[in-house]
């Protein structure tokens, strides 16, 4: 986790400052939203001078309330982002070899929200959907084996997989850290396989294919639980929608009632 993230402040603050810290895209976009009359505070259309207390004020953008997380007396907007991780980017807070990290990629699109952490890892050579969130509970649950959240990948593999190999992958293969759980495996076309697993072991998909004698040339994650990569371009980042957030929290056993 980046260590230079500021602590959220309590008490009355300028609305644009509060909005800018919520992953909405920085101060300029926040000011533009306010100037366009798209932001309300307690139901009243806000202006650039409006002051808010994030613990009390109901702030909404386009009528959609911004949810705040007030655990431990701190106040911060819980932000969850969907990133299309590019090839060659490292999933780490800081890389001692100076390689680009996923936080560098987020920072190209928006100020990195305080407390942002990634949810599980992808190899440097794997592309695709990576979730990042400031919500620690959500991150812990999505990565805990108990919740068995499904991760779906598309793999381009060397050679033609036999039906017997597909069946072995589906039933589970022996890896050095133990057998894998049953997986959903579909041949989409020659050399292109879709595989869905519920575990999250290091380089698991690549090792599963190696175990049946096929090297993975390219690996892309296209879904995590209810969240889909869709048409998001490589290197692009977007906040999850309200509907996605509800589905994700439900999948993680939060907000059931
Ligand atoms: N399995 C892998 O082999 N690599 C990843 O990045 C994710 C799952």
PDB file of C-alpha atoms and ligand atoms in Angstrom:
ATOM      1  CA  UNK A   1       0.000   0.000   0.000  1.00  0.00           C
ATOM      2  CA  UNK A   2       1.411   3.452  -0.753  1.00  0.00           C
ATOM      3  CA  UNK A   3       2.707   4.983   2.486  1.00  0.00           C
ATOM      4  CA  UNK A   4       2.483   8.628   1.405  1.00  0.00           C
ATOM      5  CA  UNK A   5      -1.305   8.783   1.342  1.00  0.00           C
ATOM      6  CA  UNK A   6      -2.812  11.633   3.393  1.00  0.00           C
ATOM      7  CA  UNK A   7      -5.135  10.939   6.309  1.00  0.00           C
ATOM      8  CA  UNK A   8      -8.743  11.987   5.636  1.00  0.00           C
ATOM      9  CA  UNK A   9      -9.821  15.110   7.519  1.00  0.00           C
ATOM     10  CA  UNK A  10     -12.954  15.575   9.630  1.00  0.00           C
ATOM     11  CA  UNK A  11     -15.072  18.773  10.062  1.00  0.00           C
ATOM     12  CA  UNK A  12     -16.318  21.326   7.516  1.00  0.00           C
ATOM     13  CA  UNK A  13     -14.306  21.306   4.309  1.00  0.00           C
ATOM     14  CA  UNK A  14     -14.699  22.747   0.858  1.00  0.00           C
ATOM     15  CA  UNK A  15     -16.871  20.493  -1.238  1.00  0.00           C
ATOM     16  CA  UNK A  16     -14.456  20.395  -4.194  1.00  0.00           C
ATOM     17  CA  UNK A  17     -11.654  19.214  -1.878  1.00  0.00           C
ATOM     18  CA  UNK A  18     -13.789  16.426  -0.440  1.00  0.00           C
ATOM     19  CA  UNK A  19     -15.011  15.364  -3.858  1.00  0.00           C
ATOM     20  CA  UNK A  20     -11.484  15.501  -5.314  1.00  0.00           C
ATOM     21  CA  UNK A  21     -10.268  13.018  -2.694  1.00  0.00           C
ATOM     22  CA  UNK A  22     -12.885  10.429  -3.570  1.00  0.00           C
ATOM     23  CA  UNK A  23     -11.470   9.008  -6.768  1.00  0.00           C
ATOM     24  CA  UNK A  24     -13.740  11.192  -8.890  1.00  0.00           C
ATOM     25  CA  UNK A  25     -10.726  12.328 -10.913  1.00  0.00           C
ATOM     26  CA  UNK A  26      -9.101  15.199  -8.980  1.00  0.00           C
ATOM     27  CA  UNK A  27      -9.952  18.791  -8.115  1.00  0.00           C
ATOM     28  CA  UNK A  28     -10.567  20.101 -11.634  1.00  0.00           C
ATOM     29  CA  UNK A  29     -13.158  17.414 -12.512  1.00  0.00           C
ATOM     30  CA  UNK A  30     -14.720  17.920  -9.070  1.00  0.00           C
ATOM     31  CA  UNK A  31     -15.035  21.655  -9.690  1.00  0.00           C
ATOM     32  CA  UNK A  32     -16.467  21.036 -13.141  1.00  0.00           C
ATOM     33  CA  UNK A  33     -19.144  18.738 -11.695  1.00  0.00           C
ATOM     34  CA  UNK A  34     -20.096  21.349  -9.090  1.00  0.00           C
ATOM     35  CA  UNK A  35     -20.122  24.189 -11.635  1.00  0.00           C
ATOM     36  CA  UNK A  36     -22.369  22.101 -13.894  1.00  0.00           C
ATOM     37  CA  UNK A  37     -24.891  21.789 -11.052  1.00  0.00           C
ATOM     38  CA  UNK A  38     -24.524  18.023 -10.890  1.00  0.00           C
ATOM     39  CA  UNK A  39     -23.630  17.880  -7.195  1.00  0.00           C
ATOM     40  CA  UNK A  40     -26.127  18.207  -4.361  1.00  0.00           C
ATOM     41  CA  UNK A  41     -25.500  18.499  -0.634  1.00  0.00           C
ATOM     42  CA  UNK A  42     -28.434  17.448   1.530  1.00  0.00           C
ATOM     43  CA  UNK A  43     -30.649  17.689  -1.510  1.00  0.00           C
ATOM     44  CA  UNK A  44     -29.641  21.250  -2.466  1.00  0.00           C
ATOM     45  CA  UNK A  45     -27.608  21.957  -5.620  1.00  0.00           C
ATOM     46  CA  UNK A  46     -24.117  22.914  -4.450  1.00  0.00           C
ATOM     47  CA  UNK A  47     -21.857  25.775  -5.540  1.00  0.00           C
ATOM     48  CA  UNK A  48     -18.078  26.064  -5.499  1.00  0.00           C
ATOM     49  CA  UNK A  49     -18.168  27.802  -2.093  1.00  0.00           C
ATOM     50  CA  UNK A  50     -20.222  25.085  -0.379  1.00  0.00           C
ATOM     51  CA  UNK A  51     -18.675  23.600   2.774  1.00  0.00           C
ATOM     52  CA  UNK A  52     -19.485  20.069   3.875  1.00  0.00           C
ATOM     53  CA  UNK A  53     -18.813  17.729   6.762  1.00  0.00           C
ATOM     54  CA  UNK A  54     -18.233  14.332   5.162  1.00  0.00           C
ATOM     55  CA  UNK A  55     -19.476  12.599   8.329  1.00  0.00           C
ATOM     56  CA  UNK A  56     -22.844  14.390   8.177  1.00  0.00           C
ATOM     57  CA  UNK A  57     -23.597  15.850   4.757  1.00  0.00           C
ATOM     58  CA  UNK A  58     -25.374  13.749   2.159  1.00  0.00           C
ATOM     59  CA  UNK A  59     -23.369  14.421  -1.000  1.00  0.00           C
ATOM     60  CA  UNK A  60     -24.713  13.146  -4.311  1.00  0.00           C
ATOM     61  CA  UNK A  61     -23.471  13.352  -7.896  1.00  0.00           C
ATOM     62  CA  UNK A  62     -26.186  13.113 -10.555  1.00  0.00           C
ATOM     63  CA  UNK A  63     -28.521  12.048  -7.766  1.00  0.00           C
ATOM     64  CA  UNK A  64     -26.305   9.144  -6.745  1.00  0.00           C
ATOM     65  CA  UNK A  65     -25.170   9.396  -3.108  1.00  0.00           C
ATOM     66  CA  UNK A  66     -21.477   9.084  -2.391  1.00  0.00           C
ATOM     67  CA  UNK A  67     -20.996   6.413   0.233  1.00  0.00           C
ATOM     68  CA  UNK A  68     -18.598   7.222   3.070  1.00  0.00           C
ATOM     69  CA  UNK A  69     -16.853   4.770   5.324  1.00  0.00           C
ATOM     70  CA  UNK A  70     -16.685   6.136   8.879  1.00  0.00           C
ATOM     71  CA  UNK A  71     -15.090   3.194  10.696  1.00  0.00           C
ATOM     72  CA  UNK A  72     -12.681   4.046  13.515  1.00  0.00           C
ATOM     73  CA  UNK A  73     -13.713   7.694  13.576  1.00  0.00           C
ATOM     74  CA  UNK A  74     -12.012   8.308  10.246  1.00  0.00           C
ATOM     75  CA  UNK A  75     -13.933   9.455   7.248  1.00  0.00           C
ATOM     76  CA  UNK A  76     -13.069   8.429   3.756  1.00  0.00           C
ATOM     77  CA  UNK A  77     -15.024   7.682   0.643  1.00  0.00           C
ATOM     78  CA  UNK A  78     -14.851   3.944  -0.033  1.00  0.00           C
ATOM     79  CA  UNK A  79     -13.585   3.700  -3.586  1.00  0.00           C
ATOM     80  CA  UNK A  80     -13.422   0.570  -5.717  1.00  0.00           C
ATOM     81  CA  UNK A  81     -11.784   0.731  -9.117  1.00  0.00           C
ATOM     82  CA  UNK A  82     -11.631  -1.605 -12.103  1.00  0.00           C
ATOM     83  CA  UNK A  83      -8.250  -1.531 -13.875  1.00  0.00           C
ATOM     84  CA  UNK A  84      -7.327  -3.202 -17.142  1.00  0.00           C
ATOM     85  CA  UNK A  85      -3.781  -4.133 -16.172  1.00  0.00           C
ATOM     86  CA  UNK A  86      -1.381  -3.914 -19.086  1.00  0.00           C
ATOM     87  CA  UNK A  87       1.347  -6.457 -19.865  1.00  0.00           C
ATOM     88  CA  UNK A  88       4.625  -5.843 -17.989  1.00  0.00           C
ATOM     89  CA  UNK A  89       3.113  -3.861 -15.100  1.00  0.00           C
ATOM     90  CA  UNK A  90       3.800  -5.139 -11.583  1.00  0.00           C
ATOM     91  CA  UNK A  91       1.098  -5.624  -8.937  1.00  0.00           C
ATOM     92  CA  UNK A  92       2.955  -4.191  -5.949  1.00  0.00           C
ATOM     93  CA  UNK A  93       3.032  -0.958  -3.937  1.00  0.00           C
ATOM     94  CA  UNK A  94       6.568  -0.135  -5.043  1.00  0.00           C
ATOM     95  CA  UNK A  95       8.985  -2.075  -7.183  1.00  0.00           C
ATOM     96  CA  UNK A  96      12.613  -2.098  -6.065  1.00  0.00           C
ATOM     97  CA  UNK A  97      13.654  -2.475  -9.713  1.00  0.00           C
ATOM     98  CA  UNK A  98      11.766   0.672 -10.687  1.00  0.00           C
ATOM     99  CA  UNK A  99       9.280  -1.052 -12.978  1.00  0.00           C
ATOM    100  CA  UNK A 100       5.832   0.445 -13.512  1.00  0.00           C
ATOM    101  CA  UNK A 101       3.290  -0.602 -10.878  1.00  0.00           C
ATOM    102  CA  UNK A 102      -0.486  -0.679 -10.986  1.00  0.00           C
ATOM    103  CA  UNK A 103      -0.514   2.438  -8.784  1.00  0.00           C
ATOM    104  CA  UNK A 104       1.488   4.286 -11.455  1.00  0.00           C
ATOM    105  CA  UNK A 105      -1.179   3.274 -13.967  1.00  0.00           C
ATOM    106  CA  UNK A 106      -4.019   4.493 -11.702  1.00  0.00           C
ATOM    107  CA  UNK A 107      -2.131   7.780 -11.127  1.00  0.00           C
ATOM    108  CA  UNK A 108      -2.170   8.464 -14.881  1.00  0.00           C
ATOM    109  CA  UNK A 109      -5.979   8.718 -14.703  1.00  0.00           C
ATOM    110  CA  UNK A 110      -6.713  10.151 -11.232  1.00  0.00           C
ATOM    111  CA  UNK A 111      -5.138  11.027  -7.887  1.00  0.00           C
ATOM    112  CA  UNK A 112      -4.567   7.708  -6.105  1.00  0.00           C
ATOM    113  CA  UNK A 113      -7.267   7.537  -3.393  1.00  0.00           C
ATOM    114  CA  UNK A 114      -5.839   7.243   0.152  1.00  0.00           C
ATOM    115  CA  UNK A 115      -5.600   3.635   1.355  1.00  0.00           C
ATOM    116  CA  UNK A 116      -6.090   2.100  -2.089  1.00  0.00           C
ATOM    117  CA  UNK A 117      -4.990  -1.563  -2.247  1.00  0.00           C
ATOM    118  CA  UNK A 118      -5.188  -4.220  -4.881  1.00  0.00           C
ATOM    119  CA  UNK A 119      -7.465  -7.236  -4.516  1.00  0.00           C
ATOM    120  CA  UNK A 120      -5.329 -10.292  -5.228  1.00  0.00           C
ATOM    121  CA  UNK A 121      -2.475 -10.242  -7.710  1.00  0.00           C
ATOM    122  CA  UNK A 122      -1.830 -10.802 -11.373  1.00  0.00           C
ATOM    123  CA  UNK A 123       1.573 -11.843 -12.734  1.00  0.00           C
ATOM    124  CA  UNK A 124       3.624  -9.191 -14.479  1.00  0.00           C
ATOM    125  CA  UNK A 125       2.915 -10.911 -17.800  1.00  0.00           C
ATOM    126  CA  UNK A 126      -0.822 -11.338 -17.214  1.00  0.00           C
ATOM    127  CA  UNK A 127      -3.212  -8.641 -18.426  1.00  0.00           C
ATOM    128  CA  UNK A 128      -6.817  -7.941 -17.573  1.00  0.00           C
ATOM    129  CA  UNK A 129      -9.153  -7.142 -14.736  1.00  0.00           C
ATOM    130  CA  UNK A 130      -7.651  -6.062 -11.434  1.00  0.00           C
ATOM    131  CA  UNK A 131      -9.847  -4.646  -8.686  1.00  0.00           C
ATOM    132  CA  UNK A 132      -8.433  -2.026  -6.341  1.00  0.00           C
ATOM    133  CA  UNK A 133     -10.301  -0.741  -3.307  1.00  0.00           C
ATOM    134  CA  UNK A 134      -9.985   1.408  -0.199  1.00  0.00           C
ATOM    135  CA  UNK A 135     -12.442  -0.929   1.544  1.00  0.00           C
ATOM    136  CA  UNK A 136     -10.316  -3.332   3.604  1.00  0.00           C
ATOM    137  CA  UNK A 137     -13.240  -5.599   4.564  1.00  0.00           C
ATOM    138  CA  UNK A 138     -14.234  -6.008   0.950  1.00  0.00           C
ATOM    139  CA  UNK A 139     -10.646  -6.741  -0.142  1.00  0.00           C
ATOM    140  CA  UNK A 140     -10.153  -9.332   2.608  1.00  0.00           C
ATOM    141  CA  UNK A 141     -13.356 -11.150   1.790  1.00  0.00           C
ATOM    142  CA  UNK A 142     -12.817 -11.157  -1.957  1.00  0.00           C
ATOM    143  CA  UNK A 143      -9.425 -12.813  -1.479  1.00  0.00           C
ATOM    144  CA  UNK A 144     -10.412 -15.202   1.348  1.00  0.00           C
ATOM    145  CA  UNK A 145     -10.729 -18.845   0.177  1.00  0.00           C
ATOM    146  CA  UNK A 146     -13.930 -19.171   2.218  1.00  0.00           C
ATOM    147  CA  UNK A 147     -15.873 -16.965  -0.199  1.00  0.00           C
ATOM    148  CA  UNK A 148     -14.663 -18.866  -3.290  1.00  0.00           C
ATOM    149  CA  UNK A 149     -14.985 -15.833  -5.567  1.00  0.00           C
ATOM    150  CA  UNK A 150     -14.749 -16.933  -9.204  1.00  0.00           C
ATOM    151  CA  UNK A 151     -11.926 -15.579 -11.398  1.00  0.00           C
ATOM    152  CA  UNK A 152     -12.292 -16.106 -15.143  1.00  0.00           C
ATOM    153  CA  UNK A 153      -9.318 -16.126 -17.534  1.00  0.00           C
ATOM    154  CA  UNK A 154      -8.720 -16.487 -21.243  1.00  0.00           C
ATOM    155  CA  UNK A 155      -5.513 -18.346 -22.035  1.00  0.00           C
ATOM    156  CA  UNK A 156      -3.750 -18.672 -25.362  1.00  0.00           C
ATOM    157  CA  UNK A 157      -1.791 -21.896 -25.073  1.00  0.00           C
ATOM    158  CA  UNK A 158       0.844 -23.626 -27.155  1.00  0.00           C
ATOM    159  CA  UNK A 159      -0.398 -26.740 -28.926  1.00  0.00           C
ATOM    160  CA  UNK A 160      -3.843 -28.299 -29.110  1.00  0.00           C
ATOM    161  CA  UNK A 161      -5.371 -29.447 -25.823  1.00  0.00           C
ATOM    162  CA  UNK A 162      -6.830 -32.954 -25.993  1.00  0.00           C
ATOM    163  CA  UNK A 163     -10.232 -33.696 -24.480  1.00  0.00           C
ATOM    164  CA  UNK A 164      -8.404 -35.751 -21.844  1.00  0.00           C
ATOM    165  CA  UNK A 165      -6.317 -32.708 -20.847  1.00  0.00           C
ATOM    166  CA  UNK A 166      -9.446 -30.538 -20.621  1.00  0.00           C
ATOM    167  CA  UNK A 167     -11.047 -33.143 -18.380  1.00  0.00           C
ATOM    168  CA  UNK A 168      -7.961 -33.246 -16.144  1.00  0.00           C
ATOM    169  CA  UNK A 169      -8.027 -29.456 -15.792  1.00  0.00           C
ATOM    170  CA  UNK A 170     -11.732 -29.593 -14.943  1.00  0.00           C
ATOM    171  CA  UNK A 171     -11.305 -32.260 -12.286  1.00  0.00           C
ATOM    172  CA  UNK A 172      -8.132 -30.779 -10.752  1.00  0.00           C
ATOM    173  CA  UNK A 173      -4.439 -31.328 -11.375  1.00  0.00           C
ATOM    174  CA  UNK A 174      -1.595 -31.995  -8.939  1.00  0.00           C
ATOM    175  CA  UNK A 175       0.631 -28.982  -8.353  1.00  0.00           C
ATOM    176  CA  UNK A 176       3.610 -28.821  -5.996  1.00  0.00           C
ATOM    177  CA  UNK A 177       1.454 -26.951  -3.432  1.00  0.00           C
ATOM    178  CA  UNK A 178      -1.381 -29.506  -3.673  1.00  0.00           C
ATOM    179  CA  UNK A 179      -4.213 -30.506  -6.018  1.00  0.00           C
ATOM    180  CA  UNK A 180      -6.361 -27.801  -7.598  1.00  0.00           C
ATOM    181  CA  UNK A 181     -10.113 -27.623  -7.010  1.00  0.00           C
ATOM    182  CA  UNK A 182     -12.533 -28.379  -9.857  1.00  0.00           C
ATOM    183  CA  UNK A 183     -12.522 -25.674 -12.552  1.00  0.00           C
ATOM    184  CA  UNK A 184     -14.817 -24.669 -15.395  1.00  0.00           C
ATOM    185  CA  UNK A 185     -12.862 -25.088 -18.634  1.00  0.00           C
ATOM    186  CA  UNK A 186     -14.167 -24.330 -22.129  1.00  0.00           C
ATOM    187  CA  UNK A 187     -12.305 -24.532 -25.458  1.00  0.00           C
ATOM    188  CA  UNK A 188     -13.311 -21.308 -27.266  1.00  0.00           C
ATOM    189  CA  UNK A 189     -11.254 -22.044 -30.369  1.00  0.00           C
ATOM    190  CA  UNK A 190      -8.058 -23.835 -31.269  1.00  0.00           C
ATOM    191  CA  UNK A 191      -5.483 -22.788 -28.633  1.00  0.00           C
ATOM    192  CA  UNK A 192      -7.861 -20.397 -26.845  1.00  0.00           C
ATOM    193  CA  UNK A 193      -9.233 -21.689 -23.556  1.00  0.00           C
ATOM    194  CA  UNK A 194     -11.523 -20.029 -21.008  1.00  0.00           C
ATOM    195  CA  UNK A 195     -10.909 -21.222 -17.465  1.00  0.00           C
ATOM    196  CA  UNK A 196     -12.705 -20.219 -14.265  1.00  0.00           C
ATOM    197  CA  UNK A 197     -11.123 -20.971 -10.892  1.00  0.00           C
ATOM    198  CA  UNK A 198     -12.107 -20.157  -7.326  1.00  0.00           C
ATOM    199  CA  UNK A 199      -8.663 -20.331  -5.788  1.00  0.00           C
ATOM    200  CA  UNK A 200      -5.957 -17.685  -5.993  1.00  0.00           C
ATOM    201  CA  UNK A 201      -2.598 -19.429  -5.781  1.00  0.00           C
ATOM    202  CA  UNK A 202       0.513 -17.909  -7.281  1.00  0.00           C
ATOM    203  CA  UNK A 203       0.696 -18.413 -11.069  1.00  0.00           C
ATOM    204  CA  UNK A 204      -2.023 -20.997 -10.688  1.00  0.00           C
ATOM    205  CA  UNK A 205      -3.493 -20.949 -14.192  1.00  0.00           C
ATOM    206  CA  UNK A 206      -0.083 -21.081 -15.874  1.00  0.00           C
ATOM    207  CA  UNK A 207       0.989 -23.959 -13.629  1.00  0.00           C
ATOM    208  CA  UNK A 208      -2.258 -25.851 -14.288  1.00  0.00           C
ATOM    209  CA  UNK A 209      -1.654 -25.743 -18.030  1.00  0.00           C
ATOM    210  CA  UNK A 210       2.019 -26.689 -17.581  1.00  0.00           C
ATOM    211  CA  UNK A 211       0.827 -29.701 -15.544  1.00  0.00           C
ATOM    212  CA  UNK A 212      -1.013 -30.999 -18.617  1.00  0.00           C
ATOM    213  CA  UNK A 213       1.931 -30.206 -20.887  1.00  0.00           C
ATOM    214  CA  UNK A 214       0.932 -26.838 -22.418  1.00  0.00           C
ATOM    215  CA  UNK A 215       2.735 -23.540 -22.044  1.00  0.00           C
ATOM    216  CA  UNK A 216       0.548 -20.435 -21.672  1.00  0.00           C
ATOM    217  CA  UNK A 217       1.574 -17.778 -24.179  1.00  0.00           C
ATOM    218  CA  UNK A 218      -0.885 -15.094 -23.086  1.00  0.00           C
ATOM    219  CA  UNK A 219      -3.187 -14.855 -20.113  1.00  0.00           C
ATOM    220  CA  UNK A 220      -5.929 -12.317 -19.564  1.00  0.00           C
ATOM    221  CA  UNK A 221      -8.402 -12.091 -16.692  1.00  0.00           C
ATOM    222  CA  UNK A 222     -11.865 -11.158 -17.899  1.00  0.00           C
ATOM    223  CA  UNK A 223     -13.971 -11.378 -14.719  1.00  0.00           C
ATOM    224  CA  UNK A 224     -13.807 -11.405 -10.925  1.00  0.00           C
ATOM    225  CA  UNK A 225     -17.092 -12.465  -9.331  1.00  0.00           C
ATOM    226  CA  UNK A 226     -19.824 -10.250 -10.829  1.00  0.00           C
ATOM    227  CA  UNK A 227     -17.374  -7.703 -12.313  1.00  0.00           C
ATOM    228  CA  UNK A 228     -16.565  -7.995 -16.028  1.00  0.00           C
ATOM    229  CA  UNK A 229     -13.634  -6.444 -17.898  1.00  0.00           C
ATOM    230  CA  UNK A 230     -15.880  -5.718 -20.877  1.00  0.00           C
ATOM    231  CA  UNK A 231     -14.588  -3.126 -23.338  1.00  0.00           C
ATOM    232  CA  UNK A 232     -12.314  -1.315 -20.866  1.00  0.00           C
ATOM    233  CA  UNK A 233      -9.099  -0.534 -22.740  1.00  0.00           C
ATOM    234  CA  UNK A 234      -5.713  -1.785 -21.596  1.00  0.00           C
ATOM    235  CA  UNK A 235      -4.283   0.732 -19.097  1.00  0.00           C
ATOM    236  CA  UNK A 236      -7.691   2.320 -18.439  1.00  0.00           C
ATOM    237  CA  UNK A 237      -9.296   2.549 -15.007  1.00  0.00           C
ATOM    238  CA  UNK A 238     -12.884   3.246 -13.976  1.00  0.00           C
ATOM    239  CA  UNK A 239     -14.867   3.327 -10.720  1.00  0.00           C
ATOM    240  CA  UNK A 240     -17.276   0.425 -10.326  1.00  0.00           C
ATOM    241  CA  UNK A 241     -20.907   1.323 -10.907  1.00  0.00           C
ATOM    242  CA  UNK A 242     -23.435   1.321  -8.081  1.00  0.00           C
ATOM    243  CA  UNK A 243     -24.990  -1.887  -9.450  1.00  0.00           C
ATOM    244  CA  UNK A 244     -21.571  -3.562  -9.602  1.00  0.00           C
ATOM    245  CA  UNK A 245     -20.788  -2.427  -6.076  1.00  0.00           C
ATOM    246  CA  UNK A 246     -24.025  -3.907  -4.778  1.00  0.00           C
ATOM    247  CA  UNK A 247     -23.368  -7.195  -6.569  1.00  0.00           C
ATOM    248  CA  UNK A 248     -19.765  -7.350  -5.354  1.00  0.00           C
ATOM    249  CA  UNK A 249     -20.662  -6.637  -1.739  1.00  0.00           C
ATOM    250  CA  UNK A 250     -23.414  -9.218  -1.915  1.00  0.00           C
ATOM    251  CA  UNK A 251     -20.993 -11.785  -3.365  1.00  0.00           C
ATOM    252  CA  UNK A 252     -18.578 -11.028  -0.513  1.00  0.00           C
ATOM    253  CA  UNK A 253     -21.286 -11.589   2.097  1.00  0.00           C
ATOM    254  CA  UNK A 254     -21.596  -7.884   2.975  1.00  0.00           C
ATOM    255  CA  UNK A 255     -24.850  -5.868   2.949  1.00  0.00           C
ATOM    256  CA  UNK A 256     -27.007  -8.996   2.911  1.00  0.00           C
ATOM    257  CA  UNK A 257     -29.833  -7.536   4.954  1.00  0.00           C
TER     258      UNK A 257
HETATM  259  N1  LIG B   1      -2.918 -17.454 -12.724  1.00  0.00           N
HETATM  260  C1  LIG B   1      -1.722 -17.186 -13.277  1.00  0.00           C
HETATM  261  O1  LIG B   1      -1.014 -18.087 -13.703  1.00  0.00           O
HETATM  262  N2  LIG B   1      -1.356 -15.893 -13.373  1.00  0.00           N
HETATM  263  C2  LIG B   1      -2.106 -14.876 -12.943  1.00  0.00           C
HETATM  264  O2  LIG B   1      -1.697 -13.718 -13.054  1.00  0.00           O
HETATM  265  C3  LIG B   1      -3.346 -15.169 -12.367  1.00  0.00           C
HETATM  266  C4  LIG B   1      -3.737 -16.479 -12.270  1.00  0.00           C
END
